[in-house]
Amino acid sequence: MNAKNTLVVLAVLLTGCGAGVVPVSTVTTPPSSVPPPTPSSLVPPLPDGYLELEAARDRWNSAALGSYHYTFENDCGECSELASAPRPVVVWGSERYDPGDLAPTVEEIFDGIEDALDAGRSVEVEFDEQLGYPMEVAIDMQERPVDGGTHWIVEDLELGLPGDEVSSAVVAGAERLWQASRPAAYEYTLSVFCDCPLEGSVKTRVEGDRITGSDILYDESNGGMITPLAVDDMFSDLADLMASVDGVVEGGIRFTGSARFHPDLGYPIWVGLDIEVLADDPVLVGLPSRMVVTMTDLHPIQPGG
């Protein structure tokens, strides 16, 4: 594919596509073979909540993780499925990438704990022993039948970006798996992030390789600019970009990044690309320096439905 076509593909993806101190408890991180505790099993609050909070926050800040990813769950009782479902979150440098923008960063969870302490609310927390991040947060859980309280869970936090470094071979292998196992009809949510206003999220319905319907969930430009893509189209676009990712600079653009693919179906769950413009081309100046694309909640649907 020539440089201008590569630019068109990228453009399609971007433009289319209180009173007293309430203590905090700390318990030792359980072995990986032991399931996470329920809120009622957390150690009773201790009398030095702020001290424990700051000690954990200091451990987290000392770790100085530039990039990390985790799964966030807001066990909010009778709230919507969208709000309560486990969500993959990626923090890349100072930017958070979370489809729907519903999950907090670790720093924001620390702030939420501190705000609850300041307000004199009942707080229980389990901190990771090594890195200090809050693994489980329970606020006002005794009032859960009334207002739901707050129950946050952070799981599977890992350093770095999700997946592996992208390459032509990795993408080709994932595409073969997708072609062999894809549903006849499916629905999923496509989200596009970039350091520009042209980002959004769209629920897309597909039969075979044909888009049969879509619903825009949010759009930063408020103009409905994000364009739905079938998974097959995403693989085609990724293949066109791989020459640059593999080290060949096309038209003054270099792409580097990582990707994670579904282990059973092969479709790309998360793709993150840094975009470096090397040529003095006014057409390329408008490209963002980073693009993230996520495909979430993919599930089969009835054909013709």
XYZ file of N, CA and C in Angstrom, residues 124-300:
531
model
N -13.022 0.463 54.191
C -12.135 -0.689 54.304
C -11.397 -0.841 52.976
N -10.092 -1.111 53.063
C -9.295 -1.219 51.841
C -8.281 -2.343 51.979
N -8.066 -3.041 50.901
C -6.962 -3.991 50.810
C -5.961 -3.436 49.813
N -4.728 -3.174 50.284
C -3.685 -2.637 49.422
C -2.736 -3.751 48.979
N -2.204 -3.612 47.771
C -1.160 -4.525 47.322
C 0.093 -4.291 48.162
N 0.650 -5.368 48.686
C 1.763 -5.242 49.626
C 3.012 -4.652 48.985
N 3.270 -4.972 47.730
C 4.491 -4.508 47.075
C 4.326 -3.142 46.426
N 3.326 -2.989 45.578
C 3.161 -1.752 44.815
C 2.256 -0.741 45.497
N 1.446 -1.161 46.455
C 0.632 -0.225 47.214
C -0.722 0.120 46.635
N -1.015 -0.287 45.409
C -2.287 0.137 44.814
C -3.469 -0.537 45.529
N -4.632 0.113 45.568
C -5.807 -0.466 46.219
C -6.361 -1.626 45.389
N -6.365 -2.803 45.960
C -6.892 -3.970 45.264
C -8.403 -4.087 45.433
N -8.894 -3.666 46.598
C -10.326 -3.715 46.871
C -10.683 -2.587 47.824
N -11.750 -1.875 47.512
C -12.200 -0.730 48.303
C -13.670 -0.921 48.636
N -14.007 -0.833 49.934
C -15.399 -0.928 50.374
C -15.721 0.304 51.207
N -16.660 1.116 50.747
C -17.055 2.352 51.423
C -18.538 2.274 51.755
N -18.858 2.477 53.043
C -20.259 2.467 53.495
C -20.999 1.214 53.041
N -20.334 0.064 53.148
C -20.980 -1.158 52.681
C -22.177 -1.557 53.537
N -22.207 -1.115 54.830
C -23.351 -1.435 55.677
C -24.622 -0.735 55.210
N -24.455 0.294 54.372
C -25.608 1.007 53.835
C -25.942 0.551 52.414
N -25.320 -0.519 51.990
C -25.504 -0.987 50.612
C -26.969 -1.215 50.238
N -27.802 -1.784 51.138
C -29.206 -1.964 50.739
C -29.938 -0.651 50.483
N -29.400 0.455 51.024
C -30.072 1.750 50.887
C -29.571 2.499 49.663
N -28.244 2.748 49.629
C -27.706 3.550 48.527
C -26.639 2.830 47.735
N -26.408 1.554 48.048
C -25.450 0.791 47.265
C -24.032 0.832 47.776
N -23.675 1.861 48.572
C -22.298 1.970 49.007
C -21.357 2.007 47.820
N -20.087 1.716 48.082
C -19.093 1.661 47.008
C -18.247 0.411 47.178
N -18.100 -0.346 46.135
C -17.254 -1.537 46.163
C -16.481 -1.602 44.853
N -15.191 -1.249 44.921
C -14.331 -1.251 43.746
C -13.332 -2.393 43.851
N -13.047 -3.016 42.741
C -12.075 -4.102 42.697
C -11.097 -3.842 41.556
N -9.804 -3.930 41.851
C -8.750 -3.804 40.842
C -8.028 -5.144 40.760
N -8.054 -5.757 39.594
C -7.459 -7.074 39.424
C -6.472 -7.084 38.266
N -5.578 -8.043 38.311
C -4.673 -8.341 37.187
C -3.860 -7.128 36.753
N -3.411 -6.301 37.701
C -2.587 -5.152 37.333
C -1.206 -5.638 36.905
N -0.804 -5.231 35.719
C 0.490 -5.616 35.172
C 1.209 -4.386 34.634
N 2.523 -4.435 34.673
C 3.322 -3.333 34.162
C 3.323 -3.350 32.645
N 3.495 -2.161 32.064
C 3.614 -2.043 30.624
C 2.280 -2.046 29.914
N 2.357 -2.066 28.596
C 1.159 -2.091 27.767
C 0.676 -3.524 27.600
N -0.616 -3.719 27.353
C -1.125 -5.082 27.183
C -0.660 -5.697 25.873
N -0.537 -7.004 25.876
C -0.210 -7.702 24.639
C 1.258 -7.698 24.314
N 1.544 -7.919 23.044
C 2.904 -8.030 22.550
C 3.172 -6.955 21.510
N 4.431 -6.767 21.207
C 4.793 -5.830 20.147
C 4.150 -6.290 18.840
N 3.533 -5.340 18.171
C 2.828 -5.710 16.943
C 3.810 -5.989 15.812
N 3.456 -6.957 14.987
C 4.258 -7.310 13.820
C 3.340 -7.963 12.800
N 3.816 -8.059 11.578
C 3.020 -8.698 10.533
C 2.682 -10.138 10.890
N 3.651 -10.865 11.456
C 3.423 -12.270 11.790
C 2.371 -12.421 12.883
N 2.430 -11.571 13.897
C 1.459 -11.637 14.992
C 0.054 -11.351 14.478
N -0.078 -10.315 13.655
C -1.388 -9.949 13.112
C -1.924 -11.055 12.203
N -1.062 -11.615 11.356
C -1.501 -12.671 10.441
C -1.989 -13.899 11.204
N -1.285 -14.272 12.273
C -1.713 -15.418 13.071
C -3.055 -15.183 13.743
N -3.249 -13.978 14.264
C -4.524 -13.646 14.902
C -5.658 -13.644 13.886
N -5.383 -13.158 12.681
C -6.426 -13.123 11.656
C -6.832 -14.533 11.237
N -5.878 -15.442 11.140
C -6.219 -16.827 10.797
C -7.143 -17.431 11.858
N -6.858 -17.148 13.128
C -7.707 -17.646 14.208
C -9.107 -17.052 14.111
N -9.197 -15.761 13.800
C -10.499 -15.111 13.658
C -11.289 -15.721 12.498
N -10.647 -15.923 11.368
C -11.341 -16.468 10.209
C -11.866 -17.879 10.479
N -11.158 -18.623 11.320
C -11.560 -20.001 11.604
C -12.644 -20.098 12.674
N -12.834 -19.077 13.467
C -13.722 -19.213 14.628
C -14.725 -18.086 14.794
N -14.774 -17.137 13.876
C -15.653 -15.986 14.068
C -17.122 -16.395 13.997
N -17.992 -15.710 14.747
C -19.431 -15.987 14.674
C -19.985 -15.550 13.321
N -21.078 -16.177 12.911
C -21.717 -15.776 11.659
C -22.239 -14.350 11.751
N -22.706 -13.963 12.929
C -23.156 -12.592 13.183
C -22.737 -12.225 14.601
N -22.332 -11.002 14.792
C -21.835 -10.601 16.108
C -22.046 -9.109 16.324
N -21.913 -8.727 17.592
C -22.003 -7.325 17.992
C -20.835 -7.030 18.922
N -20.286 -5.851 18.829
C -19.183 -5.471 19.709
C -19.120 -3.952 19.797
N -18.293 -3.461 20.720
C -18.109 -2.018 20.874
C -16.710 -1.635 20.423
N -16.639 -0.745 19.457
C -15.374 -0.196 18.968
C -15.153 1.165 19.613
N -13.977 1.367 20.208
C -13.625 2.666 20.781
C -12.299 3.119 20.204
N -12.225 4.383 19.831
C -11.010 4.976 19.278
C -10.588 6.127 20.174
N -9.321 6.134 20.573
C -8.756 7.192 21.399
C -7.571 7.809 20.666
N -7.412 9.106 20.769
C -6.228 9.777 20.247
C -6.076 11.100 20.990
N -4.885 11.704 20.888
C -4.675 12.994 21.545
C -5.215 14.104 20.653
N -6.461 14.021 20.325
C -7.187 14.970 19.493
C -8.666 14.763 19.782
N -9.526 15.663 19.344
C -10.950 15.531 19.660
C -11.677 14.452 18.869
N -11.013 13.865 17.881
C -11.689 12.903 17.010
C -11.623 11.497 17.586
N -12.312 11.294 18.704
C -12.366 9.966 19.289
C -13.797 9.668 19.714
N -14.095 8.406 19.892
C -15.451 8.037 20.258
C -15.605 6.546 20.417
N -16.856 6.119 20.619
C -17.162 4.717 20.828
C -18.472 4.394 20.127
N -18.523 3.267 19.429
C -19.710 2.907 18.669
C -19.977 1.408 18.799
N -21.227 1.056 19.084
C -21.626 -0.349 19.110
C -21.976 -0.763 17.685
N -21.383 -1.851 17.232
C -21.491 -2.249 15.831
C -22.039 -3.665 15.712
N -22.969 -3.866 14.785
C -23.524 -5.189 14.497
C -23.076 -5.628 13.104
N -22.624 -6.867 13.003
C -22.025 -7.365 11.764
C -22.575 -8.752 11.441
N -22.851 -8.989 10.165
C -23.145 -10.331 9.665
C -22.113 -10.657 8.600
N -21.377 -11.746 8.792
C -20.281 -12.062 7.879
C -19.239 -10.968 7.964
N -19.020 -10.269 6.849
C -18.116 -9.124 6.876
C -18.871 -7.831 6.575
N -20.210 -7.871 6.734
C -21.042 -6.713 6.393
C -21.636 -6.087 7.648
N -21.474 -4.773 7.794
C -22.050 -4.049 8.924
C -23.551 -3.879 8.694
N -24.352 -4.324 9.652
C -25.807 -4.250 9.513
C -26.442 -3.190 10.400
N -25.681 -2.607 11.307
C -26.234 -1.566 12.171
C -25.195 -1.061 13.146
N -25.410 0.137 13.665
C -24.481 0.704 14.640
C -25.190 1.766 15.468
N -24.689 1.969 16.692
C -25.203 2.999 17.597
C -24.014 3.706 18.227
N -23.919 5.011 18.038
C -22.831 5.781 18.638
C -23.083 5.926 20.130
N -22.120 5.498 20.945
C -22.243 5.581 22.396
C -21.741 6.914 22.916
N -20.631 7.380 22.375
C -20.180 8.743 22.661
C -19.227 9.165 21.568
N -19.125 10.473 21.397
C -18.280 11.028 20.348
C -17.755 12.367 20.831
N -16.430 12.485 20.951
C -15.840 13.707 21.492
C -16.119 14.919 20.627
N -16.302 14.711 19.335
C -16.539 15.844 18.447
C -18.006 16.241 18.410
N -18.886 15.419 19.050
C -20.331 15.674 19.064
C -20.916 15.760 17.660
N -20.214 15.184 16.709
C -20.704 15.247 15.339
C -20.918 13.889 14.717
N -20.831 12.837 15.511
C -21.039 11.502 14.970
C -19.987 11.103 13.960
N -18.720 11.470 14.213
C -17.675 11.247 13.218
C -17.060 9.851 13.275
N -17.168 9.157 14.395
C -16.559 7.834 14.468
C -17.308 6.870 13.549
N -16.551 6.067 12.815
C -17.125 5.160 11.826
C -17.034 3.717 12.306
N -18.121 2.949 12.259
C -18.056 1.541 12.665
C -17.202 0.731 11.700
N -16.549 -0.299 12.217
C -15.724 -1.194 11.413
C -16.084 -2.632 11.741
N -16.115 -3.488 10.737
C -16.171 -4.924 10.989
C -14.779 -5.381 11.408
N -14.702 -6.485 12.140
C -13.400 -6.987 12.577
C -12.515 -7.285 11.375
N -13.088 -7.799 10.300
C -12.301 -8.072 9.096
C -11.665 -6.795 8.555
N -12.409 -5.686 8.593
C -11.855 -4.412 8.136
C -10.708 -3.963 9.027
N -10.837 -4.200 10.339
C -9.762 -3.833 11.249
C -8.499 -4.620 10.930
N -8.631 -5.912 10.653
C -7.462 -6.707 10.281
C -6.838 -6.184 8.990
N -7.661 -5.797 8.037
C -7.140 -5.249 6.788
C -6.353 -3.973 7.046
N -6.898 -3.094 7.888
C -6.202 -1.851 8.220
C -4.896 -2.125 8.957
N -4.920 -3.070 9.893
C -3.706 -3.404 10.630
C -2.640 -3.964 9.702
N -3.037 -4.807 8.777
C -2.076 -5.371 7.829
C -1.420 -4.272 7.011
N -2.187 -3.260 6.625
C -1.635 -2.152 5.850
C -0.645 -1.329 6.669
N -0.848 -1.284 7.984
C 0.052 -0.513 8.842
C 1.291 -1.297 9.249
N 1.249 -2.623 9.130
C 2.327 -3.440 9.657
C 3.681 -3.192 9.000
N 3.691 -2.820 7.727
C 4.979 -2.555 7.077
C 5.735 -1.484 7.835
N 5.036 -0.447 8.263
C 5.686 0.602 9.039
C 6.052 0.103 10.426
N 5.162 -0.661 11.061
C 5.443 -1.175 12.395
C 6.648 -2.099 12.375
N 6.800 -2.848 11.294
C 7.926 -3.766 11.182
C 9.243 -3.062 10.878
N 9.228 -1.759 10.771
C 10.466 -1.027 10.608
C 10.598 -0.279 9.313
N 9.655 -0.433 8.388
C 9.702 0.285 7.125
C 8.932 1.585 7.277
N 9.568 2.689 7.020
C 8.918 3.988 7.142
C 8.293 4.346 5.810
N 6.978 4.481 5.789
C 6.252 4.802 4.571
C 5.825 6.254 4.590
N 6.204 6.999 3.561
C 5.707 8.354 3.419
C 6.027 9.252 4.584
N 7.119 8.985 5.297
C 7.501 9.840 6.405
C 6.761 9.562 7.694
N 6.152 8.377 7.842
C 5.436 8.012 9.063
C 6.024 6.719 9.620
N 6.285 6.710 10.929
C 6.737 5.479 11.586
C 5.743 5.128 12.694
N 5.335 3.855 12.745
C 4.412 3.380 13.763
C 5.130 2.388 14.674
N 4.941 2.510 15.981
C 5.412 1.515 16.942
C 4.304 1.300 17.965
N 4.246 0.121 18.566
C 3.201 -0.103 19.551
C 3.035 -1.562 19.902
N 1.899 -1.871 20.528
C 1.621 -3.236 20.948
C 0.154 -3.552 20.719
N -0.167 -4.842 20.780
C -1.543 -5.270 20.567
C -1.820 -6.520 21.390
N -3.073 -6.655 21.800
C -3.525 -7.874 22.471
C -4.715 -8.420 21.697
N -4.666 -9.726 21.410
C -5.727 -10.370 20.644
C -6.465 -11.387 21.518
N -7.746 -11.588 21.226
C -8.541 -12.532 22.001
C -7.951 -13.935 21.857
N -7.736 -14.649 22.967
C -7.043 -15.942 22.877
C -7.816 -17.019 22.136
N -9.144 -16.911 22.078
C -9.952 -17.945 21.428
C -10.458 -17.537 20.048
N -10.821 -16.255 19.893
C -11.394 -15.789 18.631
C -10.411 -15.004 17.776
N -9.341 -14.498 18.361
C -8.311 -13.841 17.566
C -8.504 -12.368 17.291
N -9.692 -11.809 17.520
C -9.901 -10.398 17.179
C -9.081 -9.487 18.096
N -8.687 -8.303 17.616
C -7.861 -7.401 18.428
C -8.665 -6.754 19.552
N -8.294 -7.054 20.790
C -8.956 -6.464 21.953
C -8.449 -5.051 22.184
N -7.147 -4.857 21.994
C -6.511 -3.564 22.270
C -5.339 -3.383 21.316
N -5.284 -2.234 20.667
C -4.160 -1.885 19.796
C -3.711 -0.475 20.155
N -2.444 -0.306 20.468
C -1.904 1.017 20.781
C -0.722 1.330 19.886
N -0.771 2.462 19.202
C 0.284 2.844 18.268
C 0.793 4.244 18.567
N 2.103 4.383 18.676
C 2.733 5.701 18.665
C 3.011 6.057 17.217
N 2.717 7.296 16.846
C 2.833 7.742 15.460
C 3.871 8.850 15.389
N 4.924 8.612 14.644
C 6.002 9.590 14.497
C 6.035 10.081 13.055
N 5.859 11.381 12.884
C 5.908 11.989 11.555
C 7.328 12.464 11.295
N 7.956 11.930 10.257
C 9.344 12.247 9.945
C 9.477 13.205 8.776
N 8.472 13.256 7.930
C 8.553 14.081 6.728
C 7.917 15.447 6.960
N 8.438 16.443 6.274
C 7.889 17.796 6.347
C 6.751 17.907 5.342
N 5.644 17.279 5.691
C 4.489 17.227 4.798
C 3.299 17.837 5.523
N 2.722 18.927 5.016
C 1.600 19.575 5.705
C 0.401 18.658 5.887
N 0.255 17.659 5.021
C -0.858 16.725 5.157
C -0.688 15.852 6.398
N 0.580 15.575 6.750
C 0.853 14.685 7.871
C 0.889 15.402 9.208
N 1.019 16.719 9.193
C 1.158 17.483 10.430
C -0.038 17.274 11.351
N -1.227 17.092 10.781
C -2.428 16.949 11.591
C -2.596 15.598 12.256
N -1.715 14.637 11.955
C -1.841 13.326 12.579
C -1.550 13.410 14.071
N -2.316 12.709 14.897
C -2.016 12.671 16.333
C -0.755 11.859 16.573
N -0.147 12.037 17.722
C 1.080 11.307 18.038
C 0.806 9.919 18.595
N -0.454 9.636 18.921
C -0.779 8.326 19.481
C -2.217 7.957 19.141
N -2.447 6.685 18.896
C -3.792 6.188 18.631
C -3.990 4.868 19.359
N -5.136 4.721 20.009
C -5.505 3.478 20.675
C -6.877 3.054 20.171
N -7.004 1.793 19.802
C -8.276 1.236 19.351
C -8.592 0.015 20.210
N -9.807 -0.051 20.743
C -10.219 -1.211 21.526
C -11.482 -1.819 20.935
N -11.570 -3.138 21.037
C -12.775 -3.867 20.653
C -13.215 -4.666 21.871
N -14.376 -4.339 22.441
C -14.819 -4.958 23.681
C -16.227 -5.527 23.541
N -16.557 -6.433 24.465
C -17.900 -7.017 24.574
C -18.369 -7.622 23.253
N -17.482 -8.344 22.561
C -17.893 -9.010 21.327
C -18.651 -10.292 21.670
N -19.854 -10.450 21.116
C -20.673 -11.626 21.389
C -21.532 -11.947 20.174
N -21.873 -13.227 19.983
C -22.699 -13.618 18.841
C -24.112 -13.054 18.962
